[in-house]
């Protein structure tokens, strides 16, 4: 028969294994769902920024935004009717309804009613 301390060790080990299997998966799924669903607002471009003071930036349809310093943007969702030009380490555009889920160092984002970006 196992002693009290042995049973405690078995219970702790089993609990830790269950938390590892179930807890990590559930927490990861919840975090991914929050990140993906949390940055979509009709009529705005939403940027998730790696900045503790301003973790989310919303830009109204047709407006432009310039960061005070280059910032790491981890996702951009364009829920407007205008294409946006992103001034980053290399320039790119985000069409209406498009989302970009890759980190970029961004300095500004500008509305482009024509749908064309210079860079």
N, C-alpha and C. Protein backbone atom coordinates (compact mmCIF):
# COMPACT_ATOMS: atom_id res chain seq x y z
N UNK A 1 0.83 -1.17 0.00
CA UNK A 1 0.00 0.00 0.00
C UNK A 1 0.88 1.24 0.00
N UNK A 2 0.49 2.27 -0.76
CA UNK A 2 1.28 3.50 -0.85
C UNK A 2 1.06 4.37 0.37
N UNK A 3 2.11 5.03 0.77
CA UNK A 3 2.02 5.95 1.90
C UNK A 3 1.37 7.25 1.48
N UNK A 4 1.04 8.06 2.45
CA UNK A 4 0.37 9.35 2.21
C UNK A 4 1.17 10.23 1.24
N UNK A 5 2.46 10.38 1.44
CA UNK A 5 3.29 11.22 0.57
C UNK A 5 3.37 10.67 -0.85
N UNK A 6 3.36 9.36 -0.97
CA UNK A 6 3.39 8.75 -2.30
C UNK A 6 2.10 9.06 -3.06
N UNK A 7 0.96 8.95 -2.37
CA UNK A 7 -0.32 9.28 -3.01
C UNK A 7 -0.36 10.75 -3.41
N UNK A 8 0.17 11.60 -2.57
CA UNK A 8 0.21 13.03 -2.89
C UNK A 8 1.03 13.26 -4.17
N UNK A 9 2.15 12.58 -4.27
CA UNK A 9 2.98 12.71 -5.47
C UNK A 9 2.25 12.24 -6.73
N UNK A 10 1.52 11.13 -6.60
CA UNK A 10 0.76 10.60 -7.74
C UNK A 10 -0.32 11.60 -8.14
N UNK A 11 -1.05 12.14 -7.16
CA UNK A 11 -2.11 13.10 -7.46
C UNK A 11 -1.56 14.38 -8.08
N UNK A 12 -0.46 14.89 -7.56
CA UNK A 12 0.14 16.11 -8.11
C UNK A 12 0.61 15.85 -9.54
N UNK A 13 1.26 14.73 -9.76
CA UNK A 13 1.73 14.39 -11.10
C UNK A 13 0.58 14.26 -12.10
N UNK A 14 -0.49 13.61 -11.70
CA UNK A 14 -1.65 13.45 -12.57
C UNK A 14 -2.31 14.79 -12.86
N UNK A 15 -2.42 15.63 -11.84
CA UNK A 15 -3.01 16.96 -12.03
C UNK A 15 -2.17 17.80 -12.99
N UNK A 16 -0.86 17.78 -12.81
CA UNK A 16 0.02 18.56 -13.69
C UNK A 16 -0.06 18.06 -15.13
N UNK A 17 -0.14 16.75 -15.31
CA UNK A 17 -0.25 16.20 -16.66
C UNK A 17 -1.57 16.64 -17.31
N UNK A 18 -2.65 16.61 -16.54
CA UNK A 18 -3.95 17.03 -17.07
C UNK A 18 -3.94 18.51 -17.43
N UNK A 19 -3.33 19.34 -16.58
CA UNK A 19 -3.25 20.77 -16.89
C UNK A 19 -2.43 21.02 -18.14
N UNK A 20 -1.37 20.24 -18.30
CA UNK A 20 -0.53 20.41 -19.49
C UNK A 20 -1.31 20.07 -20.74
N UNK A 21 -2.04 18.97 -20.70
CA UNK A 21 -2.77 18.53 -21.89
C UNK A 21 -3.97 19.42 -22.16
N UNK A 22 -4.81 19.64 -21.17
CA UNK A 22 -6.05 20.36 -21.38
C UNK A 22 -5.92 21.87 -21.20
N UNK A 23 -5.20 22.29 -20.20
CA UNK A 23 -5.07 23.72 -19.89
C UNK A 23 -4.36 24.49 -20.96
N UNK A 24 -3.24 23.98 -21.44
CA UNK A 24 -2.46 24.70 -22.45
C UNK A 24 -3.23 24.80 -23.76
N UNK A 25 -3.90 23.73 -24.15
CA UNK A 25 -4.66 23.76 -25.40
C UNK A 25 -5.82 24.73 -25.33
N UNK A 26 -6.54 24.71 -24.23
CA UNK A 26 -7.69 25.59 -24.08
C UNK A 26 -7.25 27.04 -24.00
N UNK A 27 -6.18 27.31 -23.25
CA UNK A 27 -5.69 28.69 -23.14
C UNK A 27 -5.17 29.18 -24.48
N UNK A 28 -4.47 28.34 -25.21
CA UNK A 28 -3.95 28.73 -26.52
C UNK A 28 -5.07 29.02 -27.50
N UNK A 29 -6.09 28.17 -27.50
CA UNK A 29 -7.21 28.38 -28.41
C UNK A 29 -7.96 29.65 -28.06
N UNK A 30 -8.15 29.92 -26.78
CA UNK A 30 -8.85 31.13 -26.37
C UNK A 30 -8.05 32.36 -26.76
N UNK A 31 -6.73 32.32 -26.58
CA UNK A 31 -5.89 33.45 -26.95
C UNK A 31 -5.91 33.70 -28.44
N UNK A 32 -5.86 32.64 -29.23
CA UNK A 32 -5.88 32.79 -30.69
C UNK A 32 -7.22 33.35 -31.15
N UNK A 33 -8.30 32.89 -30.54
CA UNK A 33 -9.63 33.38 -30.91
C UNK A 33 -9.76 34.86 -30.55
N UNK A 34 -9.26 35.27 -29.40
CA UNK A 34 -9.33 36.66 -28.98
C UNK A 34 -8.53 37.54 -29.92
N UNK A 35 -7.33 37.12 -30.28
CA UNK A 35 -6.48 37.92 -31.17
C UNK A 35 -7.12 38.05 -32.55
N UNK A 36 -7.67 36.96 -33.06
CA UNK A 36 -8.25 36.99 -34.40
C UNK A 36 -9.56 37.77 -34.42
N UNK A 37 -10.40 37.58 -33.41
CA UNK A 37 -11.71 38.20 -33.39
C UNK A 37 -11.69 39.61 -32.81
N UNK A 38 -10.66 39.94 -32.04
CA UNK A 38 -10.64 41.20 -31.32
C UNK A 38 -10.27 42.41 -32.15
N UNK A 39 -9.81 42.21 -33.35
CA UNK A 39 -9.32 43.34 -34.13
C UNK A 39 -10.13 43.54 -35.41
N UNK A 40 -11.43 43.46 -35.34
CA UNK A 40 -12.31 43.70 -36.49
C UNK A 40 -13.44 44.63 -36.05
N UNK A 41 -13.43 45.85 -36.58
CA UNK A 41 -14.49 46.81 -36.30
C UNK A 41 -14.91 47.42 -37.63
N UNK A 42 -16.18 47.28 -37.99
CA UNK A 42 -16.67 47.83 -39.26
C UNK A 42 -16.36 49.32 -39.36
N UNK A 43 -15.80 49.72 -40.50
CA UNK A 43 -15.50 51.12 -40.75
C UNK A 43 -14.13 51.56 -40.27
N UNK A 44 -13.32 50.61 -39.80
CA UNK A 44 -11.99 50.94 -39.28
C UNK A 44 -10.93 49.97 -39.78
N UNK A 45 -9.69 50.46 -39.87
CA UNK A 45 -8.54 49.60 -39.99
C UNK A 45 -8.07 49.39 -38.56
N UNK A 46 -7.88 48.15 -38.17
CA UNK A 46 -7.45 47.83 -36.81
C UNK A 46 -6.06 47.23 -36.88
N UNK A 47 -5.14 47.78 -36.09
CA UNK A 47 -3.78 47.26 -36.02
C UNK A 47 -3.48 46.82 -34.60
N UNK A 48 -2.98 45.59 -34.46
CA UNK A 48 -2.51 45.11 -33.18
C UNK A 48 -1.02 45.42 -33.12
N UNK A 49 -0.63 46.18 -32.09
CA UNK A 49 0.74 46.70 -32.00
C UNK A 49 1.43 46.09 -30.78
N UNK A 50 2.70 45.77 -30.94
CA UNK A 50 3.49 45.24 -29.83
C UNK A 50 3.97 46.43 -28.99
N UNK A 51 3.03 47.05 -28.28
CA UNK A 51 3.31 48.25 -27.48
C UNK A 51 2.40 48.19 -26.25
N UNK A 52 2.97 48.26 -25.06
CA UNK A 52 2.16 48.14 -23.85
C UNK A 52 1.26 49.35 -23.63
N UNK A 53 1.61 50.50 -24.18
CA UNK A 53 0.82 51.70 -23.97
C UNK A 53 -0.31 51.85 -24.98
N UNK A 54 -0.12 51.33 -26.17
CA UNK A 54 -1.15 51.42 -27.20
C UNK A 54 -1.18 50.10 -27.98
N UNK A 55 -1.77 49.04 -27.38
CA UNK A 55 -1.73 47.71 -28.00
C UNK A 55 -2.62 47.57 -29.24
N UNK A 56 -3.61 48.45 -29.40
CA UNK A 56 -4.50 48.40 -30.55
C UNK A 56 -4.70 49.81 -31.07
N UNK A 57 -4.56 49.96 -32.40
CA UNK A 57 -4.76 51.26 -33.04
C UNK A 57 -5.91 51.11 -34.03
N UNK A 58 -6.89 52.02 -33.94
CA UNK A 58 -8.02 52.04 -34.87
C UNK A 58 -7.90 53.27 -35.74
N UNK A 59 -8.04 53.08 -37.06
CA UNK A 59 -7.98 54.18 -38.02
C UNK A 59 -9.32 54.20 -38.76
N UNK A 60 -10.03 55.32 -38.66
CA UNK A 60 -11.36 55.43 -39.29
C UNK A 60 -11.25 55.39 -40.82
N UNK A 61 -12.30 54.91 -41.45
CA UNK A 61 -12.38 54.80 -42.92
C UNK A 61 -11.98 56.11 -43.58
N UNK A 62 -10.93 56.08 -44.40
CA UNK A 62 -10.47 57.25 -45.14
C UNK A 62 -9.40 58.07 -44.44
N UNK A 63 -9.18 57.84 -43.14
CA UNK A 63 -8.15 58.57 -42.39
C UNK A 63 -6.80 57.89 -42.57
N UNK A 64 -5.75 58.61 -42.18
CA UNK A 64 -4.39 58.08 -42.18
C UNK A 64 -3.86 58.14 -40.76
N UNK A 65 -2.78 57.40 -40.49
CA UNK A 65 -2.19 57.37 -39.15
C UNK A 65 -0.68 57.26 -39.27
N UNK A 66 0.04 58.05 -38.46
CA UNK A 66 1.50 58.00 -38.42
C UNK A 66 1.93 57.70 -36.99
N UNK A 67 2.77 56.69 -36.81
CA UNK A 67 3.30 56.36 -35.49
C UNK A 67 4.36 57.39 -35.10
N UNK A 68 4.49 57.67 -33.82
CA UNK A 68 5.52 58.58 -33.33
C UNK A 68 6.91 58.00 -33.59
N UNK A 69 7.03 56.69 -33.48
CA UNK A 69 8.26 55.98 -33.82
C UNK A 69 7.85 54.69 -34.50
N UNK A 70 8.73 54.13 -35.30
CA UNK A 70 8.42 52.86 -35.97
C UNK A 70 8.00 51.83 -34.92
N UNK A 71 6.90 51.13 -35.19
CA UNK A 71 6.33 50.19 -34.22
C UNK A 71 6.11 48.84 -34.87
N UNK A 72 6.25 47.78 -34.06
CA UNK A 72 6.00 46.43 -34.55
C UNK A 72 4.49 46.18 -34.53
N UNK A 73 3.93 46.00 -35.71
CA UNK A 73 2.51 45.71 -35.87
C UNK A 73 2.40 44.22 -36.19
N UNK A 74 1.62 43.49 -35.39
CA UNK A 74 1.52 42.05 -35.57
C UNK A 74 0.33 41.63 -36.42
N UNK A 75 -0.68 42.50 -36.55
CA UNK A 75 -1.80 42.19 -37.43
C UNK A 75 -2.48 43.49 -37.87
N UNK A 76 -2.99 43.46 -39.09
CA UNK A 76 -3.75 44.59 -39.65
C UNK A 76 -5.01 44.01 -40.28
N UNK A 77 -6.16 44.58 -39.91
CA UNK A 77 -7.43 44.17 -40.50
C UNK A 77 -8.09 45.40 -41.09
N UNK A 78 -8.39 45.35 -42.38
CA UNK A 78 -9.01 46.48 -43.06
C UNK A 78 -10.50 46.20 -43.24
N UNK A 79 -11.31 46.76 -42.36
CA UNK A 79 -12.77 46.61 -42.44
C UNK A 79 -13.39 47.91 -42.91
N UNK A 80 -12.76 48.54 -43.93
CA UNK A 80 -13.25 49.78 -44.52
C UNK A 80 -13.53 49.53 -45.99
N UNK A 81 -13.89 50.61 -46.70
CA UNK A 81 -14.16 50.49 -48.13
C UNK A 81 -12.99 51.02 -48.97
N UNK A 82 -11.85 51.31 -48.32
CA UNK A 82 -10.71 51.94 -48.98
C UNK A 82 -9.47 51.05 -48.83
N UNK A 83 -8.64 51.00 -49.86
CA UNK A 83 -7.34 50.33 -49.77
C UNK A 83 -6.41 51.21 -48.95
N UNK A 84 -5.58 50.59 -48.13
CA UNK A 84 -4.62 51.31 -47.31
C UNK A 84 -3.20 50.93 -47.71
N UNK A 85 -2.32 51.95 -47.77
CA UNK A 85 -0.91 51.75 -48.06
C UNK A 85 -0.16 51.75 -46.73
N UNK A 86 0.64 50.72 -46.51
CA UNK A 86 1.38 50.56 -45.27
C UNK A 86 2.84 50.89 -45.53
N UNK A 87 3.36 51.88 -44.79
CA UNK A 87 4.76 52.26 -44.87
C UNK A 87 5.51 51.43 -43.83
N UNK A 88 6.19 50.38 -44.29
CA UNK A 88 6.88 49.46 -43.40
C UNK A 88 8.28 49.21 -43.95
N UNK A 89 8.96 48.18 -43.43
CA UNK A 89 10.30 47.87 -43.92
C UNK A 89 10.28 47.66 -45.44
N UNK A 90 9.19 47.23 -45.96
CA UNK A 90 8.89 47.27 -47.38
C UNK A 90 7.41 47.60 -47.47
N UNK A 91 7.06 48.48 -48.39
CA UNK A 91 5.68 48.94 -48.48
C UNK A 91 4.76 47.88 -49.05
N UNK A 92 3.53 47.87 -48.60
CA UNK A 92 2.53 46.97 -49.15
C UNK A 92 1.16 47.59 -48.94
N UNK A 93 0.16 47.00 -49.55
CA UNK A 93 -1.20 47.52 -49.41
C UNK A 93 -2.10 46.48 -48.75
N UNK A 94 -3.18 46.99 -48.14
CA UNK A 94 -4.18 46.13 -47.51
C UNK A 94 -5.52 46.54 -48.10
N UNK A 95 -6.09 45.65 -48.89
CA UNK A 95 -7.36 45.91 -49.59
C UNK A 95 -8.53 45.83 -48.61
N UNK A 96 -9.67 46.42 -48.97
CA UNK A 96 -10.87 46.31 -48.12
C UNK A 96 -11.21 44.85 -47.84
N UNK A 97 -11.45 44.53 -46.57
CA UNK A 97 -11.80 43.17 -46.18
C UNK A 97 -10.60 42.26 -45.96
N UNK A 98 -9.39 42.73 -46.25
CA UNK A 98 -8.20 41.91 -46.12
C UNK A 98 -7.59 42.03 -44.72
N UNK A 99 -7.00 40.94 -44.24
CA UNK A 99 -6.27 40.94 -42.97
C UNK A 99 -4.86 40.42 -43.22
N UNK A 100 -3.90 41.01 -42.52
CA UNK A 100 -2.51 40.58 -42.60
C UNK A 100 -2.10 40.18 -41.19
N UNK A 101 -1.64 38.96 -41.03
CA UNK A 101 -1.30 38.43 -39.71
C UNK A 101 0.19 38.15 -39.58
N UNK A 102 1.05 39.01 -40.13
CA UNK A 102 2.49 38.85 -40.07
C UNK A 102 3.07 40.13 -39.48
N UNK A 103 4.09 40.00 -38.62
CA UNK A 103 4.70 41.17 -37.99
C UNK A 103 5.46 42.03 -38.99
N UNK A 104 5.25 43.35 -38.88
CA UNK A 104 5.94 44.34 -39.71
C UNK A 104 6.31 45.52 -38.83
N UNK A 105 7.43 46.17 -39.16
CA UNK A 105 7.80 47.41 -38.49
C UNK A 105 7.19 48.53 -39.31
N UNK A 106 6.17 49.17 -38.76
CA UNK A 106 5.36 50.14 -39.50
C UNK A 106 5.61 51.56 -38.98
N UNK A 107 5.70 52.51 -39.92
CA UNK A 107 5.82 53.92 -39.53
C UNK A 107 4.53 54.69 -39.79
N UNK A 108 3.75 54.27 -40.81
CA UNK A 108 2.51 54.98 -41.12
C UNK A 108 1.60 54.08 -41.96
N UNK A 109 0.32 54.46 -41.98
CA UNK A 109 -0.66 53.80 -42.83
C UNK A 109 -1.53 54.90 -43.43
N UNK A 110 -1.70 54.87 -44.75
CA UNK A 110 -2.42 55.94 -45.45
C UNK A 110 -3.52 55.38 -46.32
N UNK A 111 -4.65 56.08 -46.31
CA UNK A 111 -5.77 55.70 -47.17
C UNK A 111 -5.42 56.00 -48.62
N UNK A 112 -5.83 55.11 -49.51
CA UNK A 112 -5.60 55.29 -50.94
C UNK A 112 -6.91 55.04 -51.68
N UNK A 113 -7.72 56.09 -51.85
CA UNK A 113 -9.01 55.90 -52.55
C UNK A 113 -8.86 55.32 -53.95
N UNK A 114 -7.71 55.58 -54.60
CA UNK A 114 -7.48 55.02 -55.94
C UNK A 114 -7.13 53.54 -55.89
N UNK A 115 -6.72 53.05 -54.73
CA UNK A 115 -6.36 51.65 -54.60
C UNK A 115 -4.91 51.38 -54.97
N UNK A 116 -4.15 52.41 -55.26
CA UNK A 116 -2.74 52.23 -55.67
C UNK A 116 -1.82 52.80 -54.61
N UNK A 117 -0.69 52.11 -54.42
CA UNK A 117 0.33 52.56 -53.50
C UNK A 117 1.63 52.74 -54.26
N UNK A 118 2.41 53.74 -53.90
CA UNK A 118 3.67 54.02 -54.59
C UNK A 118 4.73 52.97 -54.30
N UNK A 119 4.77 52.45 -53.10
CA UNK A 119 5.83 51.50 -52.79
C UNK A 119 5.34 50.10 -52.66
